[in-house]
Short mmCIF file of C-alpha atoms (C1' of nucleotides) in Angstrom, two decimals:
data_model
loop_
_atom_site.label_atom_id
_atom_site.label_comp_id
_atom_site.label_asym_id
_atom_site.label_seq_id
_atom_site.Cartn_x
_atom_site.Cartn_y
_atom_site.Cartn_z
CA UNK C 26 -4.94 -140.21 68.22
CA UNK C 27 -2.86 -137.65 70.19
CA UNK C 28 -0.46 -134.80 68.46
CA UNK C 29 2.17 -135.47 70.87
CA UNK C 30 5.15 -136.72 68.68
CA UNK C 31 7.80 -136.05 70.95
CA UNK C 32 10.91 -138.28 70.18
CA UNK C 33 11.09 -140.45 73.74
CA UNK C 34 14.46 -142.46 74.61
CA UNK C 35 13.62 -145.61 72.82
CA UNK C 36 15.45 -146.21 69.69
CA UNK C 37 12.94 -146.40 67.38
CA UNK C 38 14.11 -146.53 63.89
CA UNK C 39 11.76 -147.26 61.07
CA UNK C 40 8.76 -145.51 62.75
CA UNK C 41 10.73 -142.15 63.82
CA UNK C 42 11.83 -142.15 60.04
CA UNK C 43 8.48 -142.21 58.61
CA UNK C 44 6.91 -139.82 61.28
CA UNK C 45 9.53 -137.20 60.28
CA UNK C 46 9.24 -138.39 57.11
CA UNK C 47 5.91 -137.06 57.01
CA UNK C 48 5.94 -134.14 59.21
CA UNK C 49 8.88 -133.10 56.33
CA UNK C 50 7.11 -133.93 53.96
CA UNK C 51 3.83 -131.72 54.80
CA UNK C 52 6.20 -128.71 55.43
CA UNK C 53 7.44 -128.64 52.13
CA UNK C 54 4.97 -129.15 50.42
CA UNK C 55 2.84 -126.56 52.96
CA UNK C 56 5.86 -124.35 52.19
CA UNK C 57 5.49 -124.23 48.43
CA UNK C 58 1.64 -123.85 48.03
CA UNK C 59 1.44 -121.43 50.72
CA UNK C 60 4.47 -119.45 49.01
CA UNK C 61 2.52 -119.50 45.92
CA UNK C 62 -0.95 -118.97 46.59
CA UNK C 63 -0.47 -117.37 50.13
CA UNK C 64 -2.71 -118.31 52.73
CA UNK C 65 -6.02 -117.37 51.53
CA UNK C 66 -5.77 -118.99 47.97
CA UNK C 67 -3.84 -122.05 49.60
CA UNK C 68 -6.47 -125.43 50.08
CA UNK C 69 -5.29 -128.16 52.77
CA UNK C 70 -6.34 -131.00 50.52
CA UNK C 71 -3.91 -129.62 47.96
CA UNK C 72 -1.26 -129.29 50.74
CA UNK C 73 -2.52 -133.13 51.27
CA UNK C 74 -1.63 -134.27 47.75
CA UNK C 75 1.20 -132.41 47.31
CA UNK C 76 2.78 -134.55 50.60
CA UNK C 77 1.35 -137.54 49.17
CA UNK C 78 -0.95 -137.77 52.22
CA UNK C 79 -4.44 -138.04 53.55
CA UNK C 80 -6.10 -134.25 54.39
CA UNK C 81 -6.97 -136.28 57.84
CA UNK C 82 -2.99 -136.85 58.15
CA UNK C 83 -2.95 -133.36 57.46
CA UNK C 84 -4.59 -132.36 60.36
CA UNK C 85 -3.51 -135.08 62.56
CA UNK C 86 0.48 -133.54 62.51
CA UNK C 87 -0.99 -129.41 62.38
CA UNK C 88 -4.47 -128.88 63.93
CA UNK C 89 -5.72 -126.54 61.79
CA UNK C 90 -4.84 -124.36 58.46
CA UNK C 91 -3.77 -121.65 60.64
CA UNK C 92 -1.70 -123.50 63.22
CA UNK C 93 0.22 -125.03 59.94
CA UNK C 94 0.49 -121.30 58.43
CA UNK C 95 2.21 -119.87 61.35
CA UNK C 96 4.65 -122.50 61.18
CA UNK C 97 5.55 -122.03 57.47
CA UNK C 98 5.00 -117.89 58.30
CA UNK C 99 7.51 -117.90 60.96
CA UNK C 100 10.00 -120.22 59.33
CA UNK C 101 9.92 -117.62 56.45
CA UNK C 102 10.08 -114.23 58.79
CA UNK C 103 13.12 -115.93 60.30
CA UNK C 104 14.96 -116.42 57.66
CA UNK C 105 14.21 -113.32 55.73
CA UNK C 106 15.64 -111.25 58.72
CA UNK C 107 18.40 -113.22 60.31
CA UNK C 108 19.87 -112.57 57.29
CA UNK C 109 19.79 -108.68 58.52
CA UNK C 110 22.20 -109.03 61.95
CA UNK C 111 25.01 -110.63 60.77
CA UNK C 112 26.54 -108.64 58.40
CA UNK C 113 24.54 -105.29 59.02
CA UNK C 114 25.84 -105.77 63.37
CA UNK C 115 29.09 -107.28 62.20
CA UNK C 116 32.86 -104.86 62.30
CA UNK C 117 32.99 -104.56 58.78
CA UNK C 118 33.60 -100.92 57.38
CA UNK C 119 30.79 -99.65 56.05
CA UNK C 120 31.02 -99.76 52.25
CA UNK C 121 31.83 -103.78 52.82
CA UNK C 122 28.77 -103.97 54.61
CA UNK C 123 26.85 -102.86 52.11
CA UNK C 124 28.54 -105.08 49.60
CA UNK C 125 28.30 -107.86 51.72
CA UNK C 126 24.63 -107.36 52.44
CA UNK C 127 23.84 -106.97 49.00
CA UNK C 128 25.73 -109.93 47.61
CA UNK C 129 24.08 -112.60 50.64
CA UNK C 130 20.70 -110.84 50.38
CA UNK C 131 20.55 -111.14 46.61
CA UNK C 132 22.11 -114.87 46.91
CA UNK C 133 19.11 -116.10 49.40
CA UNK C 134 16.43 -114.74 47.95
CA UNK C 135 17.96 -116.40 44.00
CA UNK C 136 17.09 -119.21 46.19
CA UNK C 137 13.81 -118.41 47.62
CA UNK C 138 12.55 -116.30 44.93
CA UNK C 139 8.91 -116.50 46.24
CA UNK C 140 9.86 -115.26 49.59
CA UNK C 141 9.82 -111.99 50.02
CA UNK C 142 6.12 -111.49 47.82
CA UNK C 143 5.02 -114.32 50.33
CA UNK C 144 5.81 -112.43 53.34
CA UNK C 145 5.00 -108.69 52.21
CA UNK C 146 1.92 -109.98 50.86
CA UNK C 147 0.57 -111.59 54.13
CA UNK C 148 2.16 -109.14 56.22
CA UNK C 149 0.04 -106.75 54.90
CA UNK C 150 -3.14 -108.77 54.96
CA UNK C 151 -2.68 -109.01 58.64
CA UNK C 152 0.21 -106.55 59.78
CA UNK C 153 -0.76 -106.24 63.76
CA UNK C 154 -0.44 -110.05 64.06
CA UNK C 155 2.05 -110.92 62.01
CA UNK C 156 4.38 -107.92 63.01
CA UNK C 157 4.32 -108.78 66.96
CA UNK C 158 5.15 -112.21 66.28
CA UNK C 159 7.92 -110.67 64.15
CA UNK C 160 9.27 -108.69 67.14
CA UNK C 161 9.02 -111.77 69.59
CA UNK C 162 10.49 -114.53 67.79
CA UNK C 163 13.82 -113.19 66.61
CA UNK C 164 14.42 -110.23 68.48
CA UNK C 165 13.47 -106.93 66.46
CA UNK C 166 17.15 -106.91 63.63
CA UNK C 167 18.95 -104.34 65.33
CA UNK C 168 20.09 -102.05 62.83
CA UNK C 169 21.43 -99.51 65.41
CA UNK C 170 25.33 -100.51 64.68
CA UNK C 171 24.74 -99.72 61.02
CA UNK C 172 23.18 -96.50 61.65
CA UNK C 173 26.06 -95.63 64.14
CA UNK C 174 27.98 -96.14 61.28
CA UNK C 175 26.28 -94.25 58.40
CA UNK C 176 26.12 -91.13 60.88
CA UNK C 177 30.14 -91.86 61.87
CA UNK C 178 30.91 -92.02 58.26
CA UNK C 179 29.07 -88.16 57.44
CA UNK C 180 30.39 -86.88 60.09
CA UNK C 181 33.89 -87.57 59.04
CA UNK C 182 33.15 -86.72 55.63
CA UNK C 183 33.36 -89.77 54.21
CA UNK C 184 30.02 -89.73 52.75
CA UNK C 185 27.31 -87.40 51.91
CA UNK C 186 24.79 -86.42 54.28
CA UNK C 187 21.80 -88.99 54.09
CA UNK C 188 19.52 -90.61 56.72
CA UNK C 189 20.56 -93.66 57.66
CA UNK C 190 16.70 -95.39 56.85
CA UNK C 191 16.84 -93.95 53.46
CA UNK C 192 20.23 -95.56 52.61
CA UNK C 193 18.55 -98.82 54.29
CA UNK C 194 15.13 -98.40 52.31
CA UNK C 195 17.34 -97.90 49.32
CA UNK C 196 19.51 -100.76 49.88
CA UNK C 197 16.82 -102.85 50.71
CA UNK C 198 14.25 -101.68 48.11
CA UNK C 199 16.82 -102.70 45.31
CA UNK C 200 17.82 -106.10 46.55
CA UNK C 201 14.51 -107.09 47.28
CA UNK C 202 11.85 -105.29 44.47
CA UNK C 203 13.03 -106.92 41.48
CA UNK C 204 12.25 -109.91 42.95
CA UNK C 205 8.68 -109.17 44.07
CA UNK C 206 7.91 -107.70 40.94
CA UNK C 207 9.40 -109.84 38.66
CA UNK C 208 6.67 -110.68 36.43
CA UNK C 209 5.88 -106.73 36.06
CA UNK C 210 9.14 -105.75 35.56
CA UNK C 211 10.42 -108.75 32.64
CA UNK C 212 7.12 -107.88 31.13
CA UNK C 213 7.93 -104.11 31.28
CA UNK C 214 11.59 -104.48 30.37
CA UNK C 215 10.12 -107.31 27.50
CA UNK C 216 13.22 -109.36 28.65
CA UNK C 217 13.06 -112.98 28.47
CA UNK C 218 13.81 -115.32 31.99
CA UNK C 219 17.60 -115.62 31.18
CA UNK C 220 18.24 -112.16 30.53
CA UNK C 221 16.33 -111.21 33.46
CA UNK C 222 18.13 -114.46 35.48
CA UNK C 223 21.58 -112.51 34.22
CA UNK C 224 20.07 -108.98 35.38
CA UNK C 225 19.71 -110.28 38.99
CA UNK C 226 22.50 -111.39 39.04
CA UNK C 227 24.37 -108.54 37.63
CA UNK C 228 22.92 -106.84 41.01
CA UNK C 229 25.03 -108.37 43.39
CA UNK C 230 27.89 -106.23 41.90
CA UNK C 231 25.80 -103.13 40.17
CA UNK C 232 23.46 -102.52 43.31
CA UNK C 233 26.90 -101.89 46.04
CA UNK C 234 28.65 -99.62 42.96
CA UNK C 235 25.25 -97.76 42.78
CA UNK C 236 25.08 -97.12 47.12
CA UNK C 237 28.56 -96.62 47.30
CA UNK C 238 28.72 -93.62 43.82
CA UNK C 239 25.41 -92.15 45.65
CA UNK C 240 26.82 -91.92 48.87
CA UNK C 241 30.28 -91.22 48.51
CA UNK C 242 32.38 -88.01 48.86
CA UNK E 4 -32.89 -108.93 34.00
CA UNK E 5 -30.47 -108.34 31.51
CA UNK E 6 -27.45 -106.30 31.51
CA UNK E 7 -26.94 -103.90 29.22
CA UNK E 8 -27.06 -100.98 31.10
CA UNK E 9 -25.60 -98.59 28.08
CA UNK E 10 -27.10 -94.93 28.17
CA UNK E 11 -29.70 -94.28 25.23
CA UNK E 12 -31.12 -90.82 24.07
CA UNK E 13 -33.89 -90.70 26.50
CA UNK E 14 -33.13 -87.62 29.44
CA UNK E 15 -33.99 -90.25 32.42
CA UNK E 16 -32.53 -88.42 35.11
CA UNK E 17 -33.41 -89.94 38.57
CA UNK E 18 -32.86 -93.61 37.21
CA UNK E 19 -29.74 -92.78 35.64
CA UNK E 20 -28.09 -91.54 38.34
CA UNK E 21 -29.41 -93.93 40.92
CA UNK E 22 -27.88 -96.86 38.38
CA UNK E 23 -24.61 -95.20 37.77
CA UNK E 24 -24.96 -94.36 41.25
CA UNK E 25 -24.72 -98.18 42.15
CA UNK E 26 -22.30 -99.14 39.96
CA UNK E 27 -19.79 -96.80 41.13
CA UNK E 28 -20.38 -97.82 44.55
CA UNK E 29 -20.06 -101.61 43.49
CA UNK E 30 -16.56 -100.58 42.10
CA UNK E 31 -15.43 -98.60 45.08
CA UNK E 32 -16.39 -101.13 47.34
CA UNK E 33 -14.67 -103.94 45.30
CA UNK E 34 -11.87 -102.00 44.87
CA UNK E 35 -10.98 -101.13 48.66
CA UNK E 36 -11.63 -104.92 49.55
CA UNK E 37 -9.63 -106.42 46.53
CA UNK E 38 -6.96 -104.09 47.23
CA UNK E 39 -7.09 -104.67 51.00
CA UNK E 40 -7.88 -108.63 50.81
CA UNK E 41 -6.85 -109.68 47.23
CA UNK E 42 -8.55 -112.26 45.14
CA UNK E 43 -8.97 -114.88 46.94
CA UNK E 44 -9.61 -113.48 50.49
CA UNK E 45 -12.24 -111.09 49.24
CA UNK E 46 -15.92 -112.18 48.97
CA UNK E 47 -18.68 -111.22 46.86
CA UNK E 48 -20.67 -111.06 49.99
CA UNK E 49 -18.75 -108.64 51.48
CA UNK E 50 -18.44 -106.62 48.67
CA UNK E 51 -22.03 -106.03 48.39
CA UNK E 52 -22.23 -104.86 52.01
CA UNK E 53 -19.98 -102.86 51.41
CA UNK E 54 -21.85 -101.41 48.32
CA UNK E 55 -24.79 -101.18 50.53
CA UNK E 56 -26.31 -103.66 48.54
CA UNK E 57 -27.49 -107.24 48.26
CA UNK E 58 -25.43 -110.05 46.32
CA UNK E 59 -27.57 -110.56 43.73
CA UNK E 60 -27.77 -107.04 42.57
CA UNK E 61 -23.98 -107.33 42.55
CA UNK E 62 -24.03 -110.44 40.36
CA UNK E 63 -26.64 -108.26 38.54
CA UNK E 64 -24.03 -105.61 37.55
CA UNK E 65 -21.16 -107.47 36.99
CA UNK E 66 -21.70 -111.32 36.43
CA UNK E 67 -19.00 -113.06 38.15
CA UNK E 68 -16.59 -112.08 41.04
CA UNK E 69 -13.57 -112.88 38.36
CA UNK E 70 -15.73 -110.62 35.89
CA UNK E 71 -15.90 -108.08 38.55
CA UNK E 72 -11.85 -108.50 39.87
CA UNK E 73 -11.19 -108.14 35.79
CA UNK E 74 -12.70 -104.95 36.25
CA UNK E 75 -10.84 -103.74 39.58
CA UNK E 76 -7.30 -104.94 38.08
CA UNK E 77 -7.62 -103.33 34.38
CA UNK E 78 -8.02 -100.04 36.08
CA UNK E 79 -5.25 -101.07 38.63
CA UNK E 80 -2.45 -101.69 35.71
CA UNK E 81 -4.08 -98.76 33.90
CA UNK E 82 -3.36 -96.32 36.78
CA UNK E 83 -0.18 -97.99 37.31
CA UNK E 84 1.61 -98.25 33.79
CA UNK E 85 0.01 -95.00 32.61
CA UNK E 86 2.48 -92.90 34.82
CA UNK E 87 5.66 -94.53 32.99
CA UNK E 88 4.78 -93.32 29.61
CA UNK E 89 4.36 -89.39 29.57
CA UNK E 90 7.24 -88.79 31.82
CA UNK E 91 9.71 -91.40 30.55
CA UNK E 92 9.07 -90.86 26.92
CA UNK E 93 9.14 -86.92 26.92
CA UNK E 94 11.06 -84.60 26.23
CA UNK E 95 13.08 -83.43 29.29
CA UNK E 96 16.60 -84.15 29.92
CA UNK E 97 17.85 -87.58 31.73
CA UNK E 98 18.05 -86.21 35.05
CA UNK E 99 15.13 -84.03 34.72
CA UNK E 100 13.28 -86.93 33.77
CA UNK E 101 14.16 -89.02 36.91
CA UNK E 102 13.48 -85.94 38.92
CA UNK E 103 9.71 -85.78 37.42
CA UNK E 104 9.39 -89.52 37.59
CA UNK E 105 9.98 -89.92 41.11
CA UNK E 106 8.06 -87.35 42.39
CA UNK E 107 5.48 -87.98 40.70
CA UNK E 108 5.54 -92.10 40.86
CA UNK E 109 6.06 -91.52 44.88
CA UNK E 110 2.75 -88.94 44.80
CA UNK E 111 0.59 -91.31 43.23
CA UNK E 112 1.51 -94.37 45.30
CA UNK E 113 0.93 -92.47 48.30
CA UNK E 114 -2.80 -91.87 47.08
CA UNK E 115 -3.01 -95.41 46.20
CA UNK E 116 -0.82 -97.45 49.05
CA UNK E 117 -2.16 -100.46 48.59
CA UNK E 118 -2.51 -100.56 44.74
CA UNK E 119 1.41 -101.85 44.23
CA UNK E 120 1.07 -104.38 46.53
CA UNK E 121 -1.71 -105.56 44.80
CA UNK E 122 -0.58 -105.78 41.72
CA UNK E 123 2.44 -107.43 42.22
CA UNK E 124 0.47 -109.97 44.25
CA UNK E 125 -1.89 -110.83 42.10
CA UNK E 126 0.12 -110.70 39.01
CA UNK E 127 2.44 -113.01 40.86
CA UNK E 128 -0.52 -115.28 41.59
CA UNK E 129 -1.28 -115.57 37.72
CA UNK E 130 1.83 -113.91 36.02
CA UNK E 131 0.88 -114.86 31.92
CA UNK E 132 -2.97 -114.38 32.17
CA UNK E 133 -2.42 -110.46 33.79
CA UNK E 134 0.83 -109.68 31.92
CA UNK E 135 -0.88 -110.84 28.47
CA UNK E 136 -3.44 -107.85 29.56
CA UNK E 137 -0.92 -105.91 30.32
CA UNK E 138 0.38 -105.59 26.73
CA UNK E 139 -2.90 -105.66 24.89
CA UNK E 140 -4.50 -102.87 27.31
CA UNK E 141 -2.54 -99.78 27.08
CA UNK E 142 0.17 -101.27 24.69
CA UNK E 143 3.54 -102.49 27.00
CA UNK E 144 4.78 -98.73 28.20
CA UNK E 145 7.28 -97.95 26.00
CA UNK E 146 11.01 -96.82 27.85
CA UNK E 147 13.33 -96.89 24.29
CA UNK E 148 13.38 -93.45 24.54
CA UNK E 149 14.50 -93.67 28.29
CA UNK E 150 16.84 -96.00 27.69
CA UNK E 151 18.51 -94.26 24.22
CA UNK E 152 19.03 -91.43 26.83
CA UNK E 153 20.63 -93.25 29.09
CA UNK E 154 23.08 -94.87 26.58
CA UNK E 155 23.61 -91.24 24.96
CA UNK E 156 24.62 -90.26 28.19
CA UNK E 157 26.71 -92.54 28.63
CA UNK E 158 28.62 -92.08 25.54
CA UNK E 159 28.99 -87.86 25.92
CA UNK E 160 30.43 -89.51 29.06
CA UNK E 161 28.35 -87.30 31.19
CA UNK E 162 26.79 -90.61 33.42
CA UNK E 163 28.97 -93.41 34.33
CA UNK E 164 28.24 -96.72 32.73
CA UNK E 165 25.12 -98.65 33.80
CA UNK E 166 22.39 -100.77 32.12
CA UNK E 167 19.24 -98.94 31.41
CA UNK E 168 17.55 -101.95 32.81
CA UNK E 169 19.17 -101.47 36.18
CA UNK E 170 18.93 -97.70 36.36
CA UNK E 171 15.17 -98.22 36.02
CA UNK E 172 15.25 -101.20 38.23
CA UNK E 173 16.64 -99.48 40.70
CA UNK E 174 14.25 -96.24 40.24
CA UNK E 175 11.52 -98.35 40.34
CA UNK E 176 12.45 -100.30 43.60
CA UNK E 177 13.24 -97.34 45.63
CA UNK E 178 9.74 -95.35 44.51
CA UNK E 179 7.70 -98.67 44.96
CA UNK E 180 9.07 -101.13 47.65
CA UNK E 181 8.90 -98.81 50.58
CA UNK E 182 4.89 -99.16 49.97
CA UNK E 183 4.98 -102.79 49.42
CA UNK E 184 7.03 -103.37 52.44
CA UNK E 185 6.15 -100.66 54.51
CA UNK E 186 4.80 -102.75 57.50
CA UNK E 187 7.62 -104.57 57.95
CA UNK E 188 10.19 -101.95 56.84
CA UNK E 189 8.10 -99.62 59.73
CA UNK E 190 8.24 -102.57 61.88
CA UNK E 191 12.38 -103.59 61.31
CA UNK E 192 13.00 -99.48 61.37
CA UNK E 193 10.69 -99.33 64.31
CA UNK E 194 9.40 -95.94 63.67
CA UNK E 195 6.03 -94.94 63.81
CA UNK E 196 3.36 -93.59 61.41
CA UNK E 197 4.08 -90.12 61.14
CA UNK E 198 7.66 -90.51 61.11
CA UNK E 199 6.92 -93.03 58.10
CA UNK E 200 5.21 -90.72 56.39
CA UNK E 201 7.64 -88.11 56.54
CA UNK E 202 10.62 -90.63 55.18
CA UNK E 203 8.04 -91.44 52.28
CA UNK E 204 7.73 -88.06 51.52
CA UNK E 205 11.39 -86.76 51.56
CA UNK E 206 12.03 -89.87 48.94
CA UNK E 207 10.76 -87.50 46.52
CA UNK E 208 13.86 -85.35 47.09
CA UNK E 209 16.13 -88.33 48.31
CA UNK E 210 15.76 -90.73 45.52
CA UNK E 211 16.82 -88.56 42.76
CA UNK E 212 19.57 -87.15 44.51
CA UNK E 213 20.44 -90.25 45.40
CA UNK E 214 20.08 -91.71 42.03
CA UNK E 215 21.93 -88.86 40.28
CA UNK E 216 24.89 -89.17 42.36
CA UNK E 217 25.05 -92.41 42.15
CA UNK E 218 25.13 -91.79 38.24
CA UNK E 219 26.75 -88.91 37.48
CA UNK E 220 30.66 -88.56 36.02
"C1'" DT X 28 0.79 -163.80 71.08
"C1'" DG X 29 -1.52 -159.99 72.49
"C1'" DC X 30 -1.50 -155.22 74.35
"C1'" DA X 31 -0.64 -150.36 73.92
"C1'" DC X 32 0.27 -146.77 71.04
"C1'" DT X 33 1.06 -144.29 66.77
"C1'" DA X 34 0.17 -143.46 61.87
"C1'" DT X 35 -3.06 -143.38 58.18
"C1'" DT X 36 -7.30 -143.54 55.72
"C1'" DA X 37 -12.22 -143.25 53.90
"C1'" DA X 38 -16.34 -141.34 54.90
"C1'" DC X 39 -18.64 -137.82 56.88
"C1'" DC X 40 -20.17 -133.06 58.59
"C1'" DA X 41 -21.12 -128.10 59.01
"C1'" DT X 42 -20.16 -123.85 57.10
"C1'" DT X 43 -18.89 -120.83 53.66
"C1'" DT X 44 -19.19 -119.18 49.22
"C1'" DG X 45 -20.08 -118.06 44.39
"C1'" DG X 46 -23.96 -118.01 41.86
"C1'" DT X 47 -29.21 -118.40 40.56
"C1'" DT X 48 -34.30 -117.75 40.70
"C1'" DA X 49 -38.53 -115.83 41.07
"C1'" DA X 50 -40.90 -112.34 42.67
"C1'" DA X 51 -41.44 -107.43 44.28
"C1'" DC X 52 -40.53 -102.67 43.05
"C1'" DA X 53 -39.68 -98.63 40.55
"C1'" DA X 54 -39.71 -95.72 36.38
"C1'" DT X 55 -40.94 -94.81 31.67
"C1'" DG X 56 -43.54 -94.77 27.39
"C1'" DC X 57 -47.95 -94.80 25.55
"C1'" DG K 1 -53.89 -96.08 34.04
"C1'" DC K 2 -51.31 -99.92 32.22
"C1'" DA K 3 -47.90 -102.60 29.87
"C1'" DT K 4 -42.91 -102.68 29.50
"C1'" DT K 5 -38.45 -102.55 30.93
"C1'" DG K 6 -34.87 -102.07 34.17
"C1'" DT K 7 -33.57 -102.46 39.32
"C1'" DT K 8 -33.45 -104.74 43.79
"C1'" DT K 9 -34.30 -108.25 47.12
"C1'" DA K 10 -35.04 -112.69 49.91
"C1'" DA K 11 -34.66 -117.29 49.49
"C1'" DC K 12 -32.41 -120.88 47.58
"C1'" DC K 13 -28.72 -124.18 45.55
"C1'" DA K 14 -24.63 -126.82 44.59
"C1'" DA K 15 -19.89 -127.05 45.09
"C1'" DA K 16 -15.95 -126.29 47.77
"C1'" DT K 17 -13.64 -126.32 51.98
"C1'" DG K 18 -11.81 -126.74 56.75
"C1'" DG K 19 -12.28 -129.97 60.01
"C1'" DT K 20 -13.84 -134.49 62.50
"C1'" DT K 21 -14.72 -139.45 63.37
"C1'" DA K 22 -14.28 -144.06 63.60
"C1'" DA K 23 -12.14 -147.73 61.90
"C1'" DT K 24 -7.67 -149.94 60.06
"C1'" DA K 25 -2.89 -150.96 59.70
"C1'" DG K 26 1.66 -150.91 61.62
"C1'" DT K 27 5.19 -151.29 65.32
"C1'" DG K 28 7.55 -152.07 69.70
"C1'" DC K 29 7.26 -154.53 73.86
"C1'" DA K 30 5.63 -157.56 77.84
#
DNA sequence: TGCACTATTAACCATTTGGTTAAACAATGC
DNA sequence: GCATTGTTTAACCAAATGGTTAATAGTGCA
């Protein structure tokens, strides 16, 4: 029994298959229950099952609940802000940004609707920790071009006078919320999941009108 | 042992108080670490220490930790959905109404920090058993009136067009995600406490400004 | 074929955890 | 005073849970 599963030079077909197989296999299913139960109400023999595995197996490819956690965590943190840099570092003017931003943040998390609740959730539970890691891995997002740009944009007029982490909160806060409160909000709104589907994704186009009427001149 | 605890004729002073007295400090405590831990990180155990008393008694007062979490999230919602109605569904003008709403949605949540996250979390975790409460408890807060406005707004041509649900979706984000998300918004913003507080805090100015711009013909 | 190594499992273990019991301790009514 | 009723506790219990062990099966290679 040893953990280290490093793929050596031999060709090794059938075997290298069914070890990735597995080790695939336990992430996603890891990846769901954790996402949906977080990683307090999450049980390793129901990861187990769900991989069509052995809770032994389990522990055999990630030591320990927490070890497999912080994989699943930092998979998540990673791709919840690497989606930040690209567009919010990248030459676009600043009202394409925005709709840019809005339209590939909304699209990702249509995909991943349990993400963000996931992340805020455990964040919180444990925000030294998790935070730090946040910082290391990626690199903290580096919002500074986008600010540049907010304060370039008042300056010459072009826009109302508004600190750049409001707009951001803003921006953010409206992609993100309805997703995290989803269940509050249809039941609020009494809308059924289709209208609700058709709400989000009315967003991608409403929520960049909405910045771009508040902020402009 | 039994449990009905309900207050007869009898003056009964010292044991009165000393019972009420526990039970209020069995709430507080389970509040604070259901808030702070949710569901199913929080323990009974724990609880009670924090209640300065044993386990027992706490099983005593309130029979079961679900029993007991029933409790803790009925007031939650309570607190929560109460503040929609009066404002919402009064009198004032559309833009005084958003106005009143955010100010006083952003006050309240910055008493209560922890109580959206909550919420959302653990409504998330078991969306139709909570949202079925949700109706039957205070009645599901009622926004026709809110949203009539909006459309008669609309039509006098006074607001540009926009669906009620999004205007409130979007109100709603920008008052409540900044709370939800506030460690890693603080952490992606990198700004510290204090500074935090102070962008919280100017979002009771900010967001309707920014909301009534965004709006207005 | 047999050796070395990995993958997988069933059974097991220690701790945690929600919950219970029986007894001690007030406080009150009579 | 004493029986009654409500409050509080220490000790206990069974189930759940994260984690381990030892044995088994599978695979490449000499």
């Amino acid at each position: 029994m040893q953990l280290n599963k490093k793929v050596n030079g031999t060709s090794w077909t059938s075997s290298r298959e069914k070890e990735e197989g597995t080790e695939q296999k336990i992430i996603a299913a890891a990846r769901g229950i954790f996402q949906r139960k977080g990683m307090a109400g999450a049980r390793m023999e129901e990861i187990a099952k769900a991989a069509g595995i052995n809770k032994a197996l389990l522990h055999y490819y990630f030591r320990s609940k927490e070890k497999l956690f912080e994989v699943i965590m930092s998979e998540a943190k990673m791709q919840m802000l690497s989606r930040l840099h690209p567009i919010l570092g990248g030459d676009d003017s600043l009202f394409i940004k925005i709709e840019k931003f809005v339209e590939s943040y909304i699209s990702f998390v249509t995909e991943n609707p349990l993400l963000p609740g996931f992340i805020l959730h455990e964040i919180t539970m444990n925000p030294e920790k998790i935070s730090e890691q946040l910082i290391k891995k990626g690199g903290r997002p580096n919002l500074s071009k986008f600010f540049q740009q907010v304060e370039s944009e008042i300056k010459k007029k072009n826009i109302i006078a508004i600190q750049p982490e409001q707009l951001f909160m803003n921006m953010l806060s409206m992609c993100v919320f309805p997703f995290v409160g989803r269940p509050m909000l249809q039941t609020v709104l009494n809308v059924n999941d289709k209208k609700f589907n058709q709400l989000l994704a009315d967003r991608k186009k409403e929520i960049p009108k909405f910045i771009i009427n508040a902020i402009k001149r």
